[in-house]
Coordinates of C-alpha atoms in Angstrom, one line a residue:
Chain A
M1 CA 84.7 -15.4 250.2
K2 CA 83.5 -12.7 252.9
S3 CA 84.0 -9.2 251.1
Y4 CA 82.2 -10.5 248.0
E5 CA 79.2 -11.3 250.1
H6 CA 79.9 -7.8 251.1
I7 CA 79.8 -6.2 247.9
I8 CA 76.9 -8.0 246.7
N9 CA 74.7 -6.9 250.0
E10 CA 75.6 -2.9 249.0
Y11 CA 74.6 -4.0 245.6
E12 CA 71.0 -5.0 246.8
G13 CA 70.9 -2.5 248.9
I14 CA 70.9 0.0 246.0
K15 CA 68.2 -1.8 243.9
K16 CA 66.4 -1.9 246.9
S17 CA 66.6 2.0 248.2
G18 CA 66.7 3.4 244.8
V19 CA 63.3 1.5 243.2
D20 CA 61.7 4.2 245.1
N21 CA 64.4 7.0 245.6
L22 CA 67.3 7.2 243.9
N23 CA 68.5 10.8 245.0
S24 CA 68.2 8.7 248.6
N25 CA 70.9 8.7 251.7
N26 CA 70.3 4.5 252.0
V27 CA 71.7 4.8 247.9
F28 CA 74.4 7.0 248.6
Q29 CA 75.8 4.9 251.9
N30 CA 75.3 1.6 250.2
I31 CA 77.0 3.2 246.6
K32 CA 80.0 4.3 248.9
N33 CA 80.1 0.6 250.8
L34 CA 80.2 -1.0 247.9
A35 CA 82.9 1.0 246.5
F36 CA 85.1 0.7 249.6
G37 CA 84.6 -3.0 249.6
C38 CA 85.6 -3.1 245.3
Q39 CA 89.1 -1.5 246.8
E40 CA 89.5 -4.0 249.7
Y41 CA 88.4 -7.4 246.7
L42 CA 90.6 -5.8 244.0
S43 CA 93.4 -5.1 246.1
S44 CA 93.9 -8.6 246.6
C45 CA 93.8 -9.7 242.8
G46 CA 96.8 -9.5 240.3
R47 CA 97.3 -7.2 237.3
I48 CA 98.3 -8.1 234.1
E49 CA 99.5 -5.3 231.6
L50 CA 97.5 -5.2 228.6
I51 CA 98.4 -4.6 224.7
S52 CA 96.8 -1.4 224.1
K53 CA 95.8 -0.4 220.5
V54 CA 93.8 2.9 221.9
A55 CA 96.5 5.8 221.2
D56 CA 97.9 7.5 224.0
K57 CA 95.7 5.0 226.6
A58 CA 97.6 2.2 228.6
Y59 CA 95.1 -0.4 230.3
F60 CA 95.2 -3.2 232.6
S61 CA 93.1 -6.7 233.9
F62 CA 92.6 -7.6 237.6
N63 CA 92.7 -11.5 237.6
R64 CA 92.4 -14.3 240.7
G65 CA 93.6 -17.7 239.5
N66 CA 92.6 -18.2 235.7
K67 CA 89.4 -15.4 235.9
S68 CA 90.2 -11.6 234.7
S69 CA 88.6 -8.9 234.3
R70 CA 87.5 -6.0 231.6
A71 CA 90.2 -3.4 230.0
I72 CA 91.0 -0.8 233.2
R73 CA 92.4 2.2 232.6
N74 CA 96.1 2.5 234.2
D75 CA 95.5 6.3 234.5
L76 CA 92.2 6.9 235.3
F77 CA 92.4 4.2 238.2
T78 CA 93.7 4.8 241.9
T79 CA 93.2 3.0 244.7
D80 CA 93.5 6.5 247.0
N81 CA 90.2 6.0 249.0
K82 CA 91.1 9.3 250.2
L83 CA 90.1 10.5 247.0
L84 CA 87.1 8.1 246.3
E85 CA 86.1 9.8 250.1
L86 CA 86.9 13.2 248.5
F87 CA 84.2 12.6 245.7
L88 CA 81.4 11.1 247.5
D89 CA 81.8 14.0 250.0
C90 CA 81.3 16.1 247.1
L91 CA 78.8 14.3 245.7
N92 CA 77.0 14.5 248.5
S93 CA 76.7 17.1 249.1
N94 CA 76.6 18.5 245.9
E95 CA 79.2 20.8 245.6
F96 CA 82.2 20.4 243.2
N97 CA 84.5 23.0 244.2
S98 CA 87.2 21.0 246.0
I99 CA 87.5 18.0 243.5
S100 CA 89.1 19.5 240.5
N101 CA 88.1 17.6 237.2
D102 CA 90.4 14.4 236.9
D103 CA 90.1 13.9 240.2
L104 CA 86.9 13.7 239.8
D105 CA 86.8 11.4 237.0
K106 CA 89.7 9.3 238.3
A107 CA 87.0 8.7 241.3
G108 CA 83.7 8.1 239.4
Y109 CA 86.1 5.8 236.9
T110 CA 87.6 4.2 239.6
I111 CA 84.2 3.1 241.3
A112 CA 82.0 2.1 238.3
I113 CA 84.8 -0.3 236.6
S114 CA 85.8 -1.9 240.1
F115 CA 82.3 -3.2 240.8
C116 CA 82.3 -4.8 236.7
A117 CA 85.9 -5.8 237.6
V118 CA 84.3 -7.9 240.8
I119 CA 81.6 -9.1 238.9
D120 CA 83.6 -10.3 235.4
I121 CA 85.8 -12.5 237.9
E122 CA 83.0 -13.7 240.5
K123 CA 80.6 -14.3 237.8
V124 CA 82.1 -14.6 233.8
G125 CA 80.0 -13.9 231.6
D126 CA 77.7 -11.8 233.7
Q127 CA 76.9 -8.2 231.7
K128 CA 73.6 -7.9 233.3
T129 CA 74.7 -7.3 237.0
P130 CA 77.9 -4.4 235.8
G131 CA 74.8 -2.8 233.7
T132 CA 72.3 -2.2 236.3
F133 CA 74.9 -0.9 238.8
F134 CA 76.4 1.5 236.2
E135 CA 72.9 2.9 235.6
Y136 CA 71.6 2.8 239.2
F137 CA 75.5 4.4 240.1
M138 CA 75.2 7.6 237.1
G139 CA 71.3 7.9 238.1
H140 CA 72.2 8.4 241.9
C141 CA 75.3 11.1 240.9
F142 CA 72.8 12.4 238.1
A143 CA 70.6 12.8 240.7
K144 CA 72.0 14.8 244.0
K145 CA 73.8 17.1 240.8
L146 CA 70.2 18.0 240.2
N147 CA 68.9 17.7 242.8
V148 CA 65.9 15.3 241.7
N149 CA 64.4 11.7 241.9
P150 CA 64.9 10.6 238.6
E151 CA 61.5 8.4 237.1
N152 CA 61.6 5.2 234.5
K153 CA 58.3 6.0 232.9
V154 CA 56.4 8.6 231.3
D155 CA 52.3 9.0 230.5
V156 CA 51.5 9.5 227.1
L157 CA 47.6 10.7 226.0
N158 CA 46.8 10.2 222.3
L159 CA 43.3 10.5 221.3
D160 CA 42.0 6.9 222.2
M161 CA 45.5 5.6 223.4
E162 CA 46.4 6.0 227.0
M163 CA 49.3 3.8 228.6
T164 CA 53.0 4.4 229.9
L165 CA 56.3 4.6 228.1
P166 CA 59.1 2.8 229.5
T167 CA 61.7 5.2 229.7
D168 CA 65.3 5.5 230.6
L169 CA 65.9 7.7 233.6
I170 CA 63.6 10.9 233.2
F171 CA 64.8 14.2 235.6
D172 CA 62.4 16.4 235.9
L173 CA 63.5 20.0 237.3
G174 CA 59.5 20.9 237.4
P175 CA 57.5 23.6 235.4
N176 CA 59.4 26.1 233.1
K177 CA 62.6 24.3 233.6
P178 CA 64.1 21.1 231.7
K179 CA 63.3 18.3 231.8
F180 CA 66.9 15.3 231.0
H181 CA 66.1 12.5 229.8
V182 CA 69.0 10.2 230.5
P183 CA 70.1 6.6 228.9
V184 CA 72.9 5.2 230.7
K185 CA 75.2 2.6 229.2
T186 CA 79.0 0.5 230.4
S187 CA 79.0 0.6 226.3
T188 CA 76.8 1.5 223.5
R189 CA 78.1 -0.2 219.7
E190 CA 75.4 -0.6 217.3
R191 CA 72.5 -1.0 220.1
V192 CA 73.3 2.8 220.7
I193 CA 70.7 3.7 218.1
Q194 CA 68.4 2.9 220.8
V195 CA 69.8 6.1 222.5
W196 CA 68.3 9.0 219.6
A197 CA 65.4 6.6 218.9
H198 CA 64.0 7.0 222.3
Q199 CA 65.3 10.6 222.6
R200 CA 62.8 10.9 219.3
V201 CA 59.6 8.9 220.8
L202 CA 60.0 11.7 223.7
D203 CA 59.8 14.8 221.1
G204 CA 57.2 13.4 219.4
V205 CA 54.9 13.0 222.1
Y206 CA 55.7 16.0 224.1
G207 CA 56.9 18.0 221.4
S208 CA 61.0 18.9 220.0
G209 CA 62.8 20.6 223.2
R210 CA 61.0 19.2 226.3
F211 CA 63.1 16.6 226.8
I212 CA 66.9 17.5 227.1
G213 CA 68.6 14.1 225.8
V214 CA 71.8 13.1 227.6
L215 CA 74.2 9.9 227.8
A216 CA 76.2 8.7 230.5
C217 CA 78.6 5.9 229.2
L218 CA 81.4 4.3 230.7
S219 CA 83.7 3.1 228.0
E220 CA 83.9 1.9 224.8
T221 CA 86.9 -0.7 225.2
K222 CA 86.9 -4.7 224.1
L223 CA 89.3 -7.2 225.6
N224 CA 90.6 -10.0 223.5
K225 CA 91.4 -12.4 226.8
K226 CA 93.2 -14.9 224.1
R227 CA 95.6 -12.0 222.6
L228 CA 95.0 -9.7 225.6
E229 CA 94.8 -6.9 223.6
V230 CA 92.6 -3.7 223.8
V231 CA 90.6 -1.7 220.9
E232 CA 87.9 1.1 221.1
I233 CA 85.5 0.1 219.1
C234 CA 83.5 3.8 217.6
L235 CA 80.8 4.6 215.0
P236 CA 81.1 7.8 215.0
N237 CA 79.4 8.4 211.2
Q238 CA 76.4 6.5 212.6
W239 CA 76.4 8.9 214.9
R240 CA 76.2 11.7 213.0
L241 CA 73.5 10.3 211.0
Y242 CA 71.3 9.5 214.3
Q243 CA 71.9 13.1 215.1
L244 CA 71.1 14.2 211.6
Y245 CA 67.9 11.9 211.1
I246 CA 66.5 10.3 214.2
A247 CA 67.0 13.3 217.2
Q248 CA 69.0 15.4 218.7
M249 CA 71.3 14.3 221.8
K250 CA 72.7 17.3 223.6
G251 CA 75.3 16.1 225.8
V252 CA 77.6 12.7 226.0
Y253 CA 79.1 12.1 229.2
Y254 CA 82.0 9.9 229.2
L255 CA 84.1 7.9 232.1
D256 CA 86.9 6.8 229.9
L257 CA 86.5 9.4 226.6
P258 CA 87.1 7.7 223.8
E259 CA 89.0 10.4 221.3
V260 CA 87.0 10.0 218.2
Y261 CA 83.4 10.7 219.6
A262 CA 85.7 13.8 221.7
K263 CA 86.1 15.0 217.8
L264 CA 82.3 15.1 217.2
N265 CA 82.3 18.5 219.6
L266 CA 83.8 20.2 216.5
S267 CA 82.3 18.9 213.6
F268 CA 78.7 19.3 211.7
P269 CA 76.0 18.6 213.4
K270 CA 77.7 19.1 217.0
I271 CA 77.8 17.0 219.8
H272 CA 78.5 17.8 223.7
V273 CA 81.0 14.7 224.0
K274 CA 82.5 15.2 227.2
T275 CA 84.0 13.7 230.0
F276 CA 81.8 12.8 233.3
S277 CA 83.4 15.8 235.0
S278 CA 82.1 18.1 232.7
F279 CA 78.9 17.5 233.7
F280 CA 79.5 18.4 237.3
K281 CA 81.8 21.1 236.6
E282 CA 80.6 23.1 233.7
P283 CA 77.2 25.3 234.2
I284 CA 74.4 23.0 232.5
D285 CA 73.4 25.6 230.4
V286 CA 75.9 24.9 228.0
L287 CA 73.5 22.1 227.2
L288 CA 70.4 24.4 227.0
T289 CA 72.0 26.9 224.8
E290 CA 74.1 24.9 222.5
Chain B
M1 CA 79.2 -36.1 216.4
K2 CA 78.9 -36.3 212.6
S3 CA 76.0 -35.0 211.8
Y4 CA 76.5 -32.0 213.9
E5 CA 79.5 -31.4 211.9
H6 CA 77.9 -32.3 208.7
I7 CA 75.1 -29.1 209.9
I8 CA 77.9 -26.8 211.0
N9 CA 79.6 -27.6 207.2
E10 CA 76.6 -26.5 205.8
Y11 CA 75.7 -23.6 207.6
E12 CA 79.7 -22.1 207.3
G13 CA 78.7 -22.9 203.7
I14 CA 75.8 -20.5 203.5
K15 CA 77.8 -17.7 205.7
K16 CA 80.6 -18.2 202.4
S17 CA 78.1 -18.4 199.7
G18 CA 75.6 -15.7 200.9
V19 CA 78.3 -13.1 201.9
D20 CA 78.4 -12.6 197.7
N21 CA 74.9 -13.4 196.4
L22 CA 71.8 -14.8 198.8
N23 CA 70.0 -15.7 195.9
S24 CA 72.4 -18.6 195.0
N25 CA 71.8 -21.9 193.9
N26 CA 75.0 -22.6 196.7
V27 CA 72.7 -21.0 199.4
F28 CA 70.0 -23.0 198.5
Q29 CA 71.8 -26.3 198.6
N30 CA 73.7 -25.6 201.2
I31 CA 70.0 -24.6 203.4
K32 CA 68.5 -27.9 201.7
N33 CA 71.6 -30.2 203.2
L34 CA 71.4 -28.1 206.6
A35 CA 67.9 -28.4 206.8
F36 CA 68.1 -32.4 206.3
G37 CA 71.0 -32.6 208.8
C38 CA 69.1 -30.8 211.8
Q39 CA 66.5 -33.7 210.8
E40 CA 68.4 -36.4 211.5
Y41 CA 70.5 -35.4 214.6
L42 CA 66.9 -34.0 216.3
S43 CA 65.6 -37.4 215.5
S44 CA 68.0 -39.3 218.0
C45 CA 66.7 -36.9 220.4
G46 CA 64.2 -37.1 223.5
R47 CA 61.3 -34.5 223.6
I48 CA 59.7 -32.8 226.7
E49 CA 56.5 -31.4 227.1
L50 CA 56.3 -28.1 228.5
I51 CA 53.8 -25.8 229.8
S52 CA 52.7 -23.6 228.0
K53 CA 51.0 -20.2 229.3
V54 CA 50.5 -18.9 225.8
A55 CA 47.2 -18.8 224.7
D56 CA 46.1 -22.2 222.5
K57 CA 49.7 -23.1 221.8
A58 CA 51.4 -26.1 223.1
Y59 CA 55.2 -26.3 222.9
F60 CA 57.8 -28.9 223.4
S61 CA 61.5 -29.1 224.0
F62 CA 64.1 -31.4 222.4
N63 CA 67.0 -32.6 225.4
R64 CA 70.0 -35.0 224.7
G65 CA 71.3 -35.5 228.1
N66 CA 71.3 -33.0 230.4
K67 CA 71.2 -30.3 227.1
S68 CA 68.2 -28.6 226.0
S69 CA 66.7 -26.5 223.3
R70 CA 64.3 -23.7 223.1
A71 CA 60.6 -23.6 222.5
I72 CA 59.0 -25.5 219.8
R73 CA 55.6 -25.4 218.6
N74 CA 54.0 -28.7 218.6
D75 CA 51.4 -27.7 215.6
L76 CA 54.2 -26.2 213.1
F77 CA 56.9 -28.6 213.7
T78 CA 57.1 -31.3 211.4
T79 CA 59.2 -34.5 210.7
D80 CA 57.4 -34.7 207.4
N81 CA 61.1 -34.6 204.8
K82 CA 58.2 -34.8 202.1
L83 CA 56.8 -31.8 203.4
L84 CA 60.5 -29.9 203.3
E85 CA 61.2 -31.0 200.0
L86 CA 57.6 -29.6 198.7
F87 CA 58.5 -26.2 200.3
L88 CA 62.0 -26.3 199.2
D89 CA 61.4 -27.1 196.0
C90 CA 58.7 -24.8 195.9
L91 CA 61.0 -21.6 197.3
N92 CA 63.4 -22.9 194.6
S93 CA 61.2 -22.0 191.6
N94 CA 59.3 -19.8 193.3
E95 CA 56.6 -20.6 192.7
F96 CA 54.0 -21.3 195.5
N97 CA 50.2 -22.2 194.0
S98 CA 51.6 -26.0 195.1
I99 CA 51.5 -25.6 198.7
S100 CA 49.1 -24.7 201.0
N101 CA 49.7 -21.6 203.7
D102 CA 49.7 -24.0 206.4
D103 CA 52.0 -26.2 205.3
L104 CA 54.5 -23.2 204.2
D105 CA 54.0 -22.3 207.3
K106 CA 55.0 -25.5 208.7
A107 CA 57.8 -26.0 206.7
G108 CA 59.7 -22.3 207.7
Y109 CA 59.0 -22.7 210.9
T110 CA 60.7 -26.1 211.3
I111 CA 63.8 -25.7 209.2
A112 CA 64.7 -21.9 211.5
I113 CA 63.6 -23.6 214.9
S114 CA 65.5 -27.2 213.8
F115 CA 69.2 -25.4 213.9
C116 CA 68.3 -23.1 216.8
A117 CA 67.3 -26.5 218.5
V118 CA 70.8 -28.2 218.0
I119 CA 72.7 -25.0 218.6
D120 CA 71.0 -24.7 221.8
I121 CA 72.0 -28.6 222.9
E122 CA 75.3 -28.3 221.0
K123 CA 76.5 -25.2 222.3
V124 CA 75.0 -23.9 225.3
G125 CA 74.4 -20.2 225.7
D126 CA 75.2 -19.0 221.6
Q127 CA 72.8 -16.8 220.5
K128 CA 74.9 -15.3 217.6
T129 CA 75.1 -18.5 215.5
P130 CA 70.8 -19.0 215.4
G131 CA 70.6 -15.5 214.6
T132 CA 73.0 -15.6 212.5
F133 CA 72.0 -18.6 210.3
F134 CA 68.3 -16.8 210.3
E135 CA 69.1 -13.8 208.8
Y136 CA 70.3 -16.3 206.0
F137 CA 67.6 -18.4 206.0
M138 CA 64.9 -15.3 206.0
G139 CA 67.4 -13.3 203.3
H140 CA 67.1 -16.0 201.0
C141 CA 63.7 -16.9 201.1
F142 CA 62.7 -13.1 200.6
A143 CA 65.7 -12.7 197.8
K144 CA 64.3 -15.8 195.7
K145 CA 60.4 -14.1 196.2
L146 CA 61.5 -10.8 194.9
N147 CA 64.3 -13.0 192.7
V148 CA 67.2 -10.4 193.6
N149 CA 70.1 -10.6 195.8
P150 CA 70.2 -8.1 198.9
E151 CA 72.3 -5.4 199.9
N152 CA 73.5 -4.6 203.7
K153 CA 74.5 -1.5 202.9
V154 CA 73.5 2.0 201.6
D155 CA 75.2 4.9 200.0
V156 CA 75.1 8.5 202.3
L157 CA 75.4 11.7 200.4
N158 CA 75.0 15.0 202.5
L159 CA 76.7 17.9 201.7
D160 CA 79.9 17.1 203.0
M161 CA 79.9 13.9 204.4
E162 CA 79.6 11.2 202.7
M163 CA 79.8 7.7 203.9
T164 CA 78.3 4.1 203.7
L165 CA 75.4 3.3 206.3
P166 CA 75.5 -0.3 207.2
T167 CA 71.8 -1.7 207.2
D168 CA 69.9 -4.6 207.7
L169 CA 68.9 -6.4 203.9
I170 CA 67.9 -3.9 200.9
F171 CA 66.4 -5.5 198.0
D172 CA 66.0 -2.6 195.5
L173 CA 63.7 -4.0 192.9
G174 CA 64.9 -1.6 189.8
P175 CA 64.1 2.0 189.2
N176 CA 61.1 2.8 189.7
K177 CA 60.3 -0.2 191.5
P178 CA 60.0 -0.4 196.0
K179 CA 62.7 -0.9 197.7
F180 CA 62.7 -3.2 200.5
H181 CA 64.4 -2.6 204.6
V182 CA 64.3 -6.1 205.5
P183 CA 65.4 -6.4 209.4
V184 CA 65.4 -9.9 210.7
K185 CA 65.2 -11.5 214.6
T186 CA 64.6 -14.7 216.1
S187 CA 63.0 -12.3 219.0
T188 CA 62.4 -8.6 219.4
R189 CA 61.5 -7.4 223.0
E190 CA 62.7 -3.6 223.9
R191 CA 65.6 -4.5 221.4
V192 CA 62.5 -3.9 218.4
I193 CA 62.7 0.0 218.8
Q194 CA 65.8 -0.2 216.2
V195 CA 64.1 -1.2 213.6
W196 CA 61.7 1.4 213.2
A197 CA 64.8 3.6 214.1
H198 CA 66.7 2.7 211.0
Q199 CA 64.1 2.6 209.0
R200 CA 63.3 6.1 209.8
V201 CA 67.4 7.0 208.8
L202 CA 66.4 5.3 205.7
D203 CA 62.9 7.7 205.4
G204 CA 65.3 10.5 206.3
V205 CA 68.4 10.2 203.7
Y206 CA 65.8 9.3 200.8
G207 CA 62.6 10.2 202.0
S208 CA 59.5 8.8 203.4
G209 CA 58.3 6.3 201.1
R210 CA 61.2 5.1 199.4
F211 CA 61.9 2.3 201.5
I212 CA 59.2 -0.7 202.9
G213 CA 60.1 -1.8 206.0
V214 CA 59.3 -5.3 206.3
L215 CA 60.4 -7.2 209.6
A216 CA 60.9 -10.9 209.6
C217 CA 60.9 -12.7 213.1
L218 CA 60.9 -15.9 214.4
S219 CA 58.1 -16.2 218.0
E220 CA 58.3 -14.0 221.1
T221 CA 58.2 -17.5 223.5
K222 CA 60.8 -17.4 226.7
L223 CA 61.3 -20.6 228.3
N224 CA 61.9 -20.7 231.7
K225 CA 64.1 -24.2 232.0
K226 CA 63.8 -24.7 236.0
R227 CA 59.8 -24.2 235.5
L228 CA 59.5 -25.6 232.0
E229 CA 57.2 -22.6 231.5
V230 CA 56.7 -20.6 227.9
V231 CA 55.3 -17.2 227.5
E232 CA 55.3 -14.7 224.8
I233 CA 56.9 -11.2 225.9
C234 CA 55.4 -8.7 223.9
L235 CA 55.1 -5.1 223.6
P236 CA 52.2 -3.8 221.4
N237 CA 51.8 -0.8 223.1
Q238 CA 54.9 0.3 222.1
W239 CA 54.8 -1.1 219.1
R240 CA 52.0 1.5 218.7
L241 CA 53.7 4.6 219.7
Y242 CA 57.8 3.5 217.1
Q243 CA 54.8 3.0 214.6
L244 CA 53.2 6.7 215.2
Y245 CA 56.5 8.5 216.6
I246 CA 59.5 7.0 214.8
A247 CA 58.9 5.5 211.4
Q248 CA 56.4 3.4 209.2
M249 CA 57.3 -0.1 209.1
K250 CA 54.5 -1.8 206.5
G251 CA 54.8 -5.4 207.4
V252 CA 56.2 -7.5 209.7
Y253 CA 56.1 -11.7 208.7
Y254 CA 55.9 -14.5 212.1
L255 CA 56.7 -17.9 211.1
D256 CA 55.3 -18.3 215.3
L257 CA 52.7 -15.3 215.3
P258 CA 52.0 -14.1 218.6
E259 CA 47.7 -13.4 218.7
V260 CA 48.3 -9.6 220.4
Y261 CA 50.6 -8.9 217.2
A262 CA 48.3 -10.1 215.0
K263 CA 45.7 -7.9 216.6
L264 CA 47.9 -5.0 215.3
N265 CA 46.1 -5.8 212.0
L266 CA 43.1 -4.6 213.6
S267 CA 43.9 -1.2 215.6
F268 CA 45.1 2.6 214.7
P269 CA 48.0 2.5 214.0
K270 CA 47.7 -0.6 211.9
I271 CA 50.4 -2.8 210.8
H272 CA 50.2 -5.5 208.5
V273 CA 51.1 -8.2 211.0
K274 CA 50.9 -11.8 209.3
T275 CA 52.1 -15.3 209.2
F276 CA 55.5 -15.8 207.2
S277 CA 53.3 -17.4 204.7
S278 CA 51.5 -14.6 203.5
F279 CA 54.5 -12.9 201.7
F280 CA 54.7 -15.8 199.8
K281 CA 51.1 -16.0 199.1
E282 CA 49.7 -12.6 199.4
P283 CA 50.4 -10.5 195.9
I284 CA 53.0 -7.8 197.2
D285 CA 51.0 -5.2 196.5
V286 CA 49.4 -5.4 199.7
L287 CA 52.3 -3.7 201.1
L288 CA 52.6 -0.6 198.8
T289 CA 49.0 0.2 199.1
E290 CA 47.6 -0.5 202.9

């Protein structure tokens, strides 16, 4: 169908332009076109209300024929294109005073989950394409906010070893300024230990404190398509052990924030786990001083 | 077909008995029956020679109708049931003098890869079932050799935190004796950082040197089914960084050992990367003293 091809063209555009400069206007335009393309596509899909096993959160799923999408949070998904437009204008100008936290979270969540939903319906079992888009989308948002184009590798020089270490996104704000190490995951589960391990390698190679670890996540929901039940899979005690014994992640930003992870703000070892909007509305100093 | 159901019954038996005691005779009998069941199943399949891009190694693939298996190394796969019988007798008696290193590697490789091949053909895209079997099979082999039933969790007590840490296989040889931490993977790729990170958590919680990290792997091949080409995907420089900056893995044992990883025996930081048979034929002291 025409709108799907249009969406995929924009996605390919993001990948092509994003390789060189994730902070570029080309990437911004591709994301904008993709976002509205997904809205158009999904407006012709049906909706199934899901049975939510997650306290205080309701979810639905888009469907077309016998294909259906992952779980989508009712209160975060918006069909208000004007809200998406406002968010994109704020992003492009790196000026977020005119948008509320709630609206920022809604717009970010909607753009991210909409593309995932389209791919769920069109390409059953494809986890890679949604993950790749989410990485580019988050990378672009962080690049706009920090006003720097990220790298995805760093040089390592250790006596007779000279090599390049592939990394998640690295935002280097310049001499005597912080450098951010930003892994991006649609969901984490037991694979999340990789995030702390990469932080540990950066701490080891460059010294503790040189890279500030910030994780960006979409959600932790899991949908049982037969029973139409949504659960959240969270491992807060394992996060605490990783924070104590592997390395320190300073901040974690979720589009659909699980309550058990939000509580890690309150216990030792403290991890700054917040909603997506907090990264754009709070002073970045919160990550440097806590 | 009958032989497939028989194989799956034995696989379910391994899972059922293995939960309580991976070192049990029930698990041994299930593995033995499964191994011969796979031989029977595969004897009725065709073979396709593959184009090997791996130096000095030739590979083929089993096929049935339009389904085909992963890459299988010609010189390690055997149809000699007497050899499998000899290996299983040695395993059961924990006495490996009567089998050569080469025969031990062939038998271990054949049992592991045969089940993977059957599942590749019967359940396209199922990576979990071969991975689970391989974990039980390796766990059983290590349990026989070390003569102890492994655990898959350890207790953590840290001031006001009291919790259980899920782990890979842990073999506790008793007071004042080594404890082995044994992750098992059919292949590693970039996910391998998890292995070092888990070792780091154990080192942190219990102190460095309390757990000896030993990784068991099947192979690192990747088959392009369209072009019938086999490559090996290896990241030796990343292993070196993990060994320097995250934790120390003492040994890595491969059924199909990649040459670039074998070379890590020769460079700093040294990692003892060997064939499967070495674990059974060498004194274990090599892991404690190097």
